[in-house]
Coordinates of C-alpha atoms in Angstrom, one line a residue:
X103 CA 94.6 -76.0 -19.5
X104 CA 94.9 -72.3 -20.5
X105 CA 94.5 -69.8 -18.2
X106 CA 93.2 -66.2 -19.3
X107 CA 95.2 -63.1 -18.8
X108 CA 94.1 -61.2 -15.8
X109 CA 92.2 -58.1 -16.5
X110 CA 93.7 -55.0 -15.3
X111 CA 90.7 -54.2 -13.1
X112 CA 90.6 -51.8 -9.9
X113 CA 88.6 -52.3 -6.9
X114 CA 86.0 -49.4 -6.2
X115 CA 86.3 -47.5 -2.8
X116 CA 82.7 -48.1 -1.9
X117 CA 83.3 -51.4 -2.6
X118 CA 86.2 -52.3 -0.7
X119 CA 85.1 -50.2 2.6
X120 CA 82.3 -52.0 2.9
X121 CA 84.1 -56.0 2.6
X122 CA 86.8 -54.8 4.8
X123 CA 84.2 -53.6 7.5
X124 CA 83.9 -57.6 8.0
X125 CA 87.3 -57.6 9.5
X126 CA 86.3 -55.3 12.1
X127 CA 84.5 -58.4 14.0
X128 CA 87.3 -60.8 12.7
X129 CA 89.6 -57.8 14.9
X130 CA 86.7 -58.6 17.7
X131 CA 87.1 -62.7 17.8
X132 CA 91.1 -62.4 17.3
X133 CA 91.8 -60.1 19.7
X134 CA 89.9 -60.3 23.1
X135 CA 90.0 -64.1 23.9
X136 CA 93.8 -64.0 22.7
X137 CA 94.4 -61.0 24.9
X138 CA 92.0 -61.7 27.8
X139 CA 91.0 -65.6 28.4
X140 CA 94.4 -66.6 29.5
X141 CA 94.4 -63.8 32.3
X142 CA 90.9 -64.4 33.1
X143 CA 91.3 -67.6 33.6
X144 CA 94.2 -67.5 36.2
X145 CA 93.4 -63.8 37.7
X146 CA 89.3 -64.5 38.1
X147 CA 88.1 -68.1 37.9
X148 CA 91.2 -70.1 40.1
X149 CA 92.3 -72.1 36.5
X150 CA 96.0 -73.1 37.2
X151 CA 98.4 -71.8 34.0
X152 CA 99.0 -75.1 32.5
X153 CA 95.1 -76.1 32.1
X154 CA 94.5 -72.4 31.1
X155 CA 96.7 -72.7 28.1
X156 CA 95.7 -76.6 27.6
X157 CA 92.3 -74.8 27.3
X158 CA 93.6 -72.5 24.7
X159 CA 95.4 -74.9 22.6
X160 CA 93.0 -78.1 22.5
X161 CA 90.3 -76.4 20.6
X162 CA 92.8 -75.0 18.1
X163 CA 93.9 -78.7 17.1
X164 CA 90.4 -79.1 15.4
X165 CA 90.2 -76.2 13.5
X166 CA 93.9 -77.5 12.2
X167 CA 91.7 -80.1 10.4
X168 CA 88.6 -78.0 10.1
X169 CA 90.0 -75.2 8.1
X170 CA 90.9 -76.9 5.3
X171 CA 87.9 -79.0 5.2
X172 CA 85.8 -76.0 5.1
X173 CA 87.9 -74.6 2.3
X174 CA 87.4 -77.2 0.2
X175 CA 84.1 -77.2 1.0
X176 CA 83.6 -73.5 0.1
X177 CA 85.2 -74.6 -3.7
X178 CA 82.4 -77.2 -4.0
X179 CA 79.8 -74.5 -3.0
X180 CA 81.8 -72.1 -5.2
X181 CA 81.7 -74.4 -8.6
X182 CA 78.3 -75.1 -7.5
X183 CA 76.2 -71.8 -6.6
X184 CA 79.2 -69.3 -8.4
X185 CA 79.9 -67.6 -5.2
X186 CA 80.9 -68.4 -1.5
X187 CA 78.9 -66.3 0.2
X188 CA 76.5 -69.6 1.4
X189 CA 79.0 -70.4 4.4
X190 CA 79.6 -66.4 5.3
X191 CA 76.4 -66.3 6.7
X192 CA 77.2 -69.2 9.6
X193 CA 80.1 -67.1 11.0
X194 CA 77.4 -64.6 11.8
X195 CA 76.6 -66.8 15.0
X196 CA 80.0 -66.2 16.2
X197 CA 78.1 -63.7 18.4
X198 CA 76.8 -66.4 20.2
X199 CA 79.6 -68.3 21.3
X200 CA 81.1 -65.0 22.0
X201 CA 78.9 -64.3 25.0
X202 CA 78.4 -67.3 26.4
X203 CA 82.0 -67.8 26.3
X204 CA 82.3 -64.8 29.1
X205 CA 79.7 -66.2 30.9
X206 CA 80.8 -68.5 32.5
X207 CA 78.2 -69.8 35.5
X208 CA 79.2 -68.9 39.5
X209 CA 79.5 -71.6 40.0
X210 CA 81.7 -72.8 38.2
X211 CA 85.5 -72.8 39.0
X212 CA 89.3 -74.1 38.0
X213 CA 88.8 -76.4 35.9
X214 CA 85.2 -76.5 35.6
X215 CA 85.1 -73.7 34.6
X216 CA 88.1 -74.0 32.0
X217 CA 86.0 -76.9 30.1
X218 CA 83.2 -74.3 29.9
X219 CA 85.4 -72.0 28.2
X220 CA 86.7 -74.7 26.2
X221 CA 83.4 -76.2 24.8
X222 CA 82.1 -72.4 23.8
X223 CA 85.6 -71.7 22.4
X224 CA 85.6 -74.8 20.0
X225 CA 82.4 -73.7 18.8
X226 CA 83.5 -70.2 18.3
X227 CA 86.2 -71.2 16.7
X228 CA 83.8 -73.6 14.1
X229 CA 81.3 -70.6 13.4
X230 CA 84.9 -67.8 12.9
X231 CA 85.9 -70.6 10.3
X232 CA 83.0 -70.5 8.5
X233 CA 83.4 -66.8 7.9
X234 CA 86.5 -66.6 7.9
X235 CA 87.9 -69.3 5.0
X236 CA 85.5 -68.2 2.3
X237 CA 86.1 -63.8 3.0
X238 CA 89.7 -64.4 3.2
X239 CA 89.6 -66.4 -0.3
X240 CA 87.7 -63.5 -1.6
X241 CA 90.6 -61.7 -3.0
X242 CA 91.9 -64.7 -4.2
X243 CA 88.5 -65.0 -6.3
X244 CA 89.0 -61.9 -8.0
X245 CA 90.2 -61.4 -11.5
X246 CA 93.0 -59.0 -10.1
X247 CA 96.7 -58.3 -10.5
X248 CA 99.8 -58.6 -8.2
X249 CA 99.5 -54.9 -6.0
X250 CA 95.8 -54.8 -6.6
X251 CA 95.6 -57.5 -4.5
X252 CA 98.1 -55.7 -2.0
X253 CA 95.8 -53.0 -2.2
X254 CA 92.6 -55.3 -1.3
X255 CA 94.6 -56.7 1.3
X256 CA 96.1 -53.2 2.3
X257 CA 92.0 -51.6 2.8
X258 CA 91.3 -55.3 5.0
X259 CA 94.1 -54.7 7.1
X260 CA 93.2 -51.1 8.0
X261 CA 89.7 -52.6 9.0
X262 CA 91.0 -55.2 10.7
X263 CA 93.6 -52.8 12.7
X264 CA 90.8 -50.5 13.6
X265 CA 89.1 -53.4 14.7
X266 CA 92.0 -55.2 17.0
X267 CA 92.4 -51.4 18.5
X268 CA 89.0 -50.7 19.3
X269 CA 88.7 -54.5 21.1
X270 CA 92.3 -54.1 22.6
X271 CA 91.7 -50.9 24.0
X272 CA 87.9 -51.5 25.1
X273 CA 87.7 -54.7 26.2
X274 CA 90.6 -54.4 29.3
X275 CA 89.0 -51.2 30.3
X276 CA 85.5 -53.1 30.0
X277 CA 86.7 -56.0 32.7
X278 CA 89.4 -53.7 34.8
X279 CA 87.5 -54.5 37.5
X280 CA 88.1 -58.2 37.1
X281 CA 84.8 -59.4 38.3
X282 CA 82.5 -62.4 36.1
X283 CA 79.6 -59.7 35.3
X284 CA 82.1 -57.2 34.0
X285 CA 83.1 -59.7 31.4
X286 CA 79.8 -61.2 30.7
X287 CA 78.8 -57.3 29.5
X288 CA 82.0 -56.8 27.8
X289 CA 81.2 -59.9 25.2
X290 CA 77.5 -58.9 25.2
X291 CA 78.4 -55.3 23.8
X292 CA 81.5 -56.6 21.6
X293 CA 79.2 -59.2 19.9
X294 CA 77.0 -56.4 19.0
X295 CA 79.3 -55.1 16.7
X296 CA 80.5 -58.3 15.3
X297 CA 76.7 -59.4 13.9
X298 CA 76.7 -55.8 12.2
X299 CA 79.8 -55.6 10.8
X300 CA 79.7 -59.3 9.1
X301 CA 76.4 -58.7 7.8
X302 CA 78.1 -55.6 6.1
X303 CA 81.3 -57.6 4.9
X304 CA 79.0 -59.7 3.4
X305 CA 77.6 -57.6 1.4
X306 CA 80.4 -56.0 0.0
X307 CA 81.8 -59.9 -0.9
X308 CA 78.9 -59.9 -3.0
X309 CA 79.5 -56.2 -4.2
X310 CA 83.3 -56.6 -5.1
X311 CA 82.9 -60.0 -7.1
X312 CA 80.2 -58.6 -9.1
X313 CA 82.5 -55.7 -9.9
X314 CA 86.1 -57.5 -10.4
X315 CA 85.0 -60.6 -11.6
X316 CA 84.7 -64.1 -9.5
X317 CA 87.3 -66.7 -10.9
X318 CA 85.7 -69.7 -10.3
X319 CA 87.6 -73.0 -8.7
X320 CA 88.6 -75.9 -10.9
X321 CA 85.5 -77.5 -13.0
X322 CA 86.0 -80.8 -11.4
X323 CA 85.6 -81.6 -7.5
X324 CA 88.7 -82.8 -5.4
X325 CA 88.1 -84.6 -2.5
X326 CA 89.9 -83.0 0.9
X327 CA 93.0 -84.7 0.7
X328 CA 93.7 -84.1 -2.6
X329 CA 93.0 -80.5 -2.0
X330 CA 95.3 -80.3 1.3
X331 CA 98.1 -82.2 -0.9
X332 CA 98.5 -79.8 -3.8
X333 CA 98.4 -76.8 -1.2
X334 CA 101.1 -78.8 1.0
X335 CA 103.0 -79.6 -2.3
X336 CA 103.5 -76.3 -3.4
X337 CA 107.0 -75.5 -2.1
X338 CA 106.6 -71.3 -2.0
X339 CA 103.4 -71.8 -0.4
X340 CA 104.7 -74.2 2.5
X341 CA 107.6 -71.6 3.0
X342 CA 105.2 -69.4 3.2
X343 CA 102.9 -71.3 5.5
X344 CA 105.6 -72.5 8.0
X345 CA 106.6 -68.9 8.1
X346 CA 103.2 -67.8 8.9
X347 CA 102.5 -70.1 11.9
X348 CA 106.0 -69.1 13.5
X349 CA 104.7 -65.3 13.1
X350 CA 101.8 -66.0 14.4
X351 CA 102.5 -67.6 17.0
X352 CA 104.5 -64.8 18.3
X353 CA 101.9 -62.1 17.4
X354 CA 99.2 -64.3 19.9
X355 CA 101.8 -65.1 22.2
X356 CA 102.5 -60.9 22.6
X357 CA 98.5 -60.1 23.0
X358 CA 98.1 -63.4 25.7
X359 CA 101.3 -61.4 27.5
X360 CA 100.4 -57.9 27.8
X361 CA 98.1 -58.0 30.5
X362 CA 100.9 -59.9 32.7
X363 CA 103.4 -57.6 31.2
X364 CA 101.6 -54.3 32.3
X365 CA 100.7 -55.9 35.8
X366 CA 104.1 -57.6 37.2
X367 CA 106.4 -55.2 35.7
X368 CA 104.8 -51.5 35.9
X369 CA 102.8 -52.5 39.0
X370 CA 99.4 -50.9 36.8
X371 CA 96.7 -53.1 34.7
X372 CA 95.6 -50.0 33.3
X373 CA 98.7 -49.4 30.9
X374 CA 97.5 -52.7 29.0
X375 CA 94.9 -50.6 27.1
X376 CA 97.9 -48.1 26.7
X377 CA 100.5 -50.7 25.2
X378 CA 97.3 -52.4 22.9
X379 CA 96.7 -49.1 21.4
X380 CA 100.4 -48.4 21.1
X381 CA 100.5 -51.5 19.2
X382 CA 97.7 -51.7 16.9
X383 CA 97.0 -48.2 15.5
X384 CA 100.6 -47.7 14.0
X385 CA 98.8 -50.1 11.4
X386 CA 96.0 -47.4 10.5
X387 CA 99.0 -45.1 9.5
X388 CA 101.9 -47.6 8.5
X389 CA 99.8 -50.0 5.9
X390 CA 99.9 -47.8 3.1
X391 CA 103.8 -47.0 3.7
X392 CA 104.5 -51.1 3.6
X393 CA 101.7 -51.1 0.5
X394 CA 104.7 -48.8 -1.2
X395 CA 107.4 -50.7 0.2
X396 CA 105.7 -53.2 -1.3
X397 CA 106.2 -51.5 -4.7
X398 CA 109.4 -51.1 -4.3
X399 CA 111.3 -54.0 -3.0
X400 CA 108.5 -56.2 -3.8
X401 CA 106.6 -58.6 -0.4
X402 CA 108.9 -60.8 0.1
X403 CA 112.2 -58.6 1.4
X404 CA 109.0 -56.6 2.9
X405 CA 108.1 -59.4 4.9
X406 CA 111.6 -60.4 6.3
X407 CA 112.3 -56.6 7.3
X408 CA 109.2 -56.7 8.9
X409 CA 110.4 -59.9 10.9
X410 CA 113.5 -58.6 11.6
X411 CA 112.2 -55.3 13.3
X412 CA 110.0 -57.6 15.2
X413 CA 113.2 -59.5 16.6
X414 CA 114.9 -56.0 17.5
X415 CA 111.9 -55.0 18.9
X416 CA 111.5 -57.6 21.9
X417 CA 114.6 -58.2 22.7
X418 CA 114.8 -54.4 23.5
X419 CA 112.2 -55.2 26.0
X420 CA 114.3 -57.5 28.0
X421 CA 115.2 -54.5 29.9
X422 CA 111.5 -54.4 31.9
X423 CA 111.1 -52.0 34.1
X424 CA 114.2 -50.3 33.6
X425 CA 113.1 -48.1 30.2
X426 CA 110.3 -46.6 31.9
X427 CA 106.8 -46.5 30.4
X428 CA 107.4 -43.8 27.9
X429 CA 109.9 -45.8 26.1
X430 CA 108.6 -48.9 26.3
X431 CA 105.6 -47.5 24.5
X432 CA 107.9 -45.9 22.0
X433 CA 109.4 -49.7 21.6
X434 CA 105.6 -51.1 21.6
X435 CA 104.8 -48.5 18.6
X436 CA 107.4 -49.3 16.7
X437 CA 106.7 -53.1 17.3
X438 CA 103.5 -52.3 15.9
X439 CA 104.4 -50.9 12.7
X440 CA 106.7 -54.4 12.4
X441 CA 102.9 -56.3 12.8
X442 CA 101.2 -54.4 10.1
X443 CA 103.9 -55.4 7.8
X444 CA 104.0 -58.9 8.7
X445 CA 99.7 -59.1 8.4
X446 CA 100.0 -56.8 4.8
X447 CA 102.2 -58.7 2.8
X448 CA 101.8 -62.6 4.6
X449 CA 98.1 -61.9 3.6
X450 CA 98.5 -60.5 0.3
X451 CA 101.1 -63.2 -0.6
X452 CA 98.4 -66.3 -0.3
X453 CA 96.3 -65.1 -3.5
X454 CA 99.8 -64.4 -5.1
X455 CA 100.6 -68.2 -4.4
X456 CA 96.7 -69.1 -5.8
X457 CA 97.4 -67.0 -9.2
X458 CA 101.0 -68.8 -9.6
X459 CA 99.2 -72.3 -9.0
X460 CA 96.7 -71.5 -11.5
X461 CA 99.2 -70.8 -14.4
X462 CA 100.6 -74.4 -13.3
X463 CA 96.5 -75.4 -13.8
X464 CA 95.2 -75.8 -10.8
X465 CA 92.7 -73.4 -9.1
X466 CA 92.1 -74.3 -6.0
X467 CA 91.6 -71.4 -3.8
X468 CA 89.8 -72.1 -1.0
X469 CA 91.9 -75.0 -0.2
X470 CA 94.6 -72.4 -0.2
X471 CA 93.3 -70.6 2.0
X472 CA 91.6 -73.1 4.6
X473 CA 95.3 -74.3 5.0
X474 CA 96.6 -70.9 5.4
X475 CA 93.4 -69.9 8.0
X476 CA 94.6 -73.8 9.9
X477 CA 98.1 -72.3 10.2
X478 CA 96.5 -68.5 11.5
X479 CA 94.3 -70.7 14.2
X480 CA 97.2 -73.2 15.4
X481 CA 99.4 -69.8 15.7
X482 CA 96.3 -68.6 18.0
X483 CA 96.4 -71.4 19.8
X484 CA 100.3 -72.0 20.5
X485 CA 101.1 -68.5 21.2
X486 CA 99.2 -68.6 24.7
X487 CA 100.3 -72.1 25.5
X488 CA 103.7 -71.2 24.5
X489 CA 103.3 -68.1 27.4
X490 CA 101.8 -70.0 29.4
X491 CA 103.9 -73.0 29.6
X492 CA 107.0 -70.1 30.5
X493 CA 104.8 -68.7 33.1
X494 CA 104.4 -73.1 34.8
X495 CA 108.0 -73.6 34.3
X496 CA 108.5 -70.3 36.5
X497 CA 106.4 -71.1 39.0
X498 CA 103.6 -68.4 38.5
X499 CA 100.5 -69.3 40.8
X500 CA 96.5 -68.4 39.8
X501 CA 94.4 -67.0 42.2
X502 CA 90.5 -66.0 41.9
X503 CA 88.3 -62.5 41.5
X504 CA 89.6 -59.9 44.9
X505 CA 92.6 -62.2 46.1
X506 CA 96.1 -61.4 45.5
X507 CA 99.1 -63.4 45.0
X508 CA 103.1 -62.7 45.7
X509 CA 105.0 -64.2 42.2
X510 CA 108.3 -65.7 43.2
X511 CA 111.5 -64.1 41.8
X512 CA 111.2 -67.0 39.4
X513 CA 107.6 -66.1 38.0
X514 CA 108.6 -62.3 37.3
X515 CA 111.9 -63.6 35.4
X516 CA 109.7 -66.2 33.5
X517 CA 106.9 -63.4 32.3
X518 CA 109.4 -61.4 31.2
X519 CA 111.4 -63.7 29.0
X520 CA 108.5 -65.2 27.8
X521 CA 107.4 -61.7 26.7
X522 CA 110.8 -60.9 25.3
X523 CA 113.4 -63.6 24.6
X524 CA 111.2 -66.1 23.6
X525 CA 109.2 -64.1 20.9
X526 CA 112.8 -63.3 19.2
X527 CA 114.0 -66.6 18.6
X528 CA 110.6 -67.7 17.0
X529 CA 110.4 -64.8 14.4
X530 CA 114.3 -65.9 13.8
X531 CA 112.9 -69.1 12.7
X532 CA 110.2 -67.4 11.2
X533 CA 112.7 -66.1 8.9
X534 CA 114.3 -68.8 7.8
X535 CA 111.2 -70.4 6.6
X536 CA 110.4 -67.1 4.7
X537 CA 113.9 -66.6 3.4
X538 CA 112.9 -70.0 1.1
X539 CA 109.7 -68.4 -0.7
X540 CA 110.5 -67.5 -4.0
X541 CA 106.6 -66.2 -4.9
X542 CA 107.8 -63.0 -5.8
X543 CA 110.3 -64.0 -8.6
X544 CA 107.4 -65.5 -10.1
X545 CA 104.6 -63.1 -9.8
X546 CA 102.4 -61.9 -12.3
X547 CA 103.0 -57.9 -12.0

């Protein structure tokens, strides 16, 4: 099978605004149930920390089979209908399970009120794949060389930060109070935003494929498994992979921690808007340094520096209390510059492993890509549970809406190492998965 020479074509402004404005909703779904349903959970409805993060994980376990499914669904549509755009317009419902997901009745409570959550998360999580798989293949799609598709990924990951600030920093002031109705608005107003900025991405899919060029899937169907075994095959892209879900794990397990962070160890819930936004918008400003980073030492060494600032990063905060809020939002800044790196270049690395796999003859890029979304999802998923398993083990206790608890000595050691310690020693591991990846000696540049 010969594969044409990519044309040296370069994405329009226009263009790529309006496809990355879809990853200001995408910042919407990832951030606030990851950085809110855990707390809400134990600090308003009574659920006890181990069912919370049960509740967090379980759902998360389907979209480990879903995502790829739907990505080799989206190659079928793709080879049959020339574009993916078919499937976008599901994840437009997300709005839906948004809401209701924050709504959760009076009367329920504990755990009835964790299944709640649980049933509208799974269906969230459904409707996010949909849009999600098929725009996050789109760069893959496009007939586009090695840093152009840094670039595309460099303009998404703006979006997506301004996104993940706007949600971090609104949503906890949204629900400070703590009570049901305050949350129910919250989602209401958020889900606003989420309808109109995927109806936008949308159409700037359809905008930058019509102006780059849509490389078009394999001629011949696969079934699933077929699909999910050359993905799983491909050695660079499994480092990769396993790399990913050990970052994101940590990245999800940070956001579920913030709010307990902010409350146990400052004594103030109203820093955790402080820390988000210390966080998050380093990314606005420190994307296009790691897109010339990128240039220079290439993704890969990008990536693991990234990793290993991460690692310094949160084992600094160890120290709690002791550094005082100014520095520890000095140390949260500087932890967010680390997370725009590891989004840019893991992100931008996937279509580099779809353009090496097609030179081998095989073009498969959604299924690419539905295994790489799986991995972002489970990484959702585990962070929290991984939090809130630390939090059991110490002996933290839920309570509901206007009661307060006194943690033991044990809880406030355990919601501080599980903020800390524990995040370190999975972005070590991280890096050992990522130090295999050999995509970059490879690449087409």
């Amino acid at each position: 099978m010969s594969v044409a020479t990519e044309a040296p074509v370069r994405a329009k402004l226009g263009h790529l605004a309006s496809y990355s404005s879809g990853s200001l909703g995408m910042g919407v779904w990832v951030t606030v149930p990851g950085l809110l349903l855990l707390y809400f959970m134990t600090h308003t409805l009574g659920v006890s920390p181990l069912i919370a993060g049960l509740t967090l994980l379980l759902p998360k376990v389907i979209d480990a089979v879903v995502h790829p499914f739907l990505g080799s669904l989206s190659d079928r549509q793709a080879r049959r209908i020339g574009h993916r755009r078919r499937m976008l317009w599901w994840g437009v419902g997300l709005a839906v399970a948004m809401t209701a997901m924050f709504s959760v009745p009076s009367a329920l409570e504990g755990w009835t009120a964790a299944l709640w959550i649980g049933a509208w998360y799974i269906v969230g999580n459904l409707l996010f794949a949909c849009f999600q798989v098929p725009y996050l293949t789109t760069p893959s799609d496009l007939k586009i060389g090695y840093h152009e598709r840094t670039r595309v990924f460099m303009f998404r990951m703006v979006f997506l930060t301004v996104g993940l600030l706007g949600a971090g920093v609104a949503a906890p002031a949204l629900v400070k109070s703590g009570e049901r109705g305050d949350y129910a608005q919250m989602a209401l107003l958020l889900s606003a935003v989420m309808i109109a900025t995927g109806v936008i991405g949308i159409l700037g899919v359809r905008r930058l494929t019509e102006h780059a060029g849509f490389r078009e899937p394999d001629a011949h169907d696969h079934s699933f498994w077929s699909d999910l075994k050359v993905a799983w095959l491909d050695r660079d892209f499994r480092a990769l992979v396993l790399s990913y879900l050990f970052t994101g794990t940590v990245t999800h397990l940070f956001l579920a921690a913030v709010p307990f962070y902010t409350q146990y160890v400052f004594g103030n819930t109203g820093l955790t808007s402080l820390f988000m936004g210390a966080f998050l918008a380093p990314a606005i400003f420190a994307s296009p340094l790691w897109l010339k980073v990128s240039k220079r030492i290439g993704k890969q060494r990008g990536l693991l520096l990234s990793q290993l600032i991460f690692i310094g990063g949160s084992l600094v905060l160890i120290a709690g209390g002791m550094l005082g809020v100014a520095i520890t939002a000095v140390v949260v800044v500087v932890l967010g510059i680390s997370f725009a790196g590891l989004q840019l270049f893991a992100f931008s690395m996937v279509p580099d492993a779809v353009a090496a796999a097609e030179r081998r003859g095989s073009s498969r890029a959604g299924a690419y890509t539905g295994v790489w979304t799986a991995t972002e999802a489970t990484g959702t998923a585990i962070g929290p549970y991984v939090y809130s398993a630390v939090l059991a083990i110490g002996g933290f206790v839920s309570t509901t809406a206007g009661q307060e608890v006194v943690q033991a000595d044990s809880a406030h050691t355990a919601l501080v190492i599980g903020f800390t310690l524990v995040p370190a020693v999975l972005m070590a591991v991280a890096m050992v998965f990522q130090s295999r990846c050999r995509l970059d000696s490879a690449a087409d540049r």
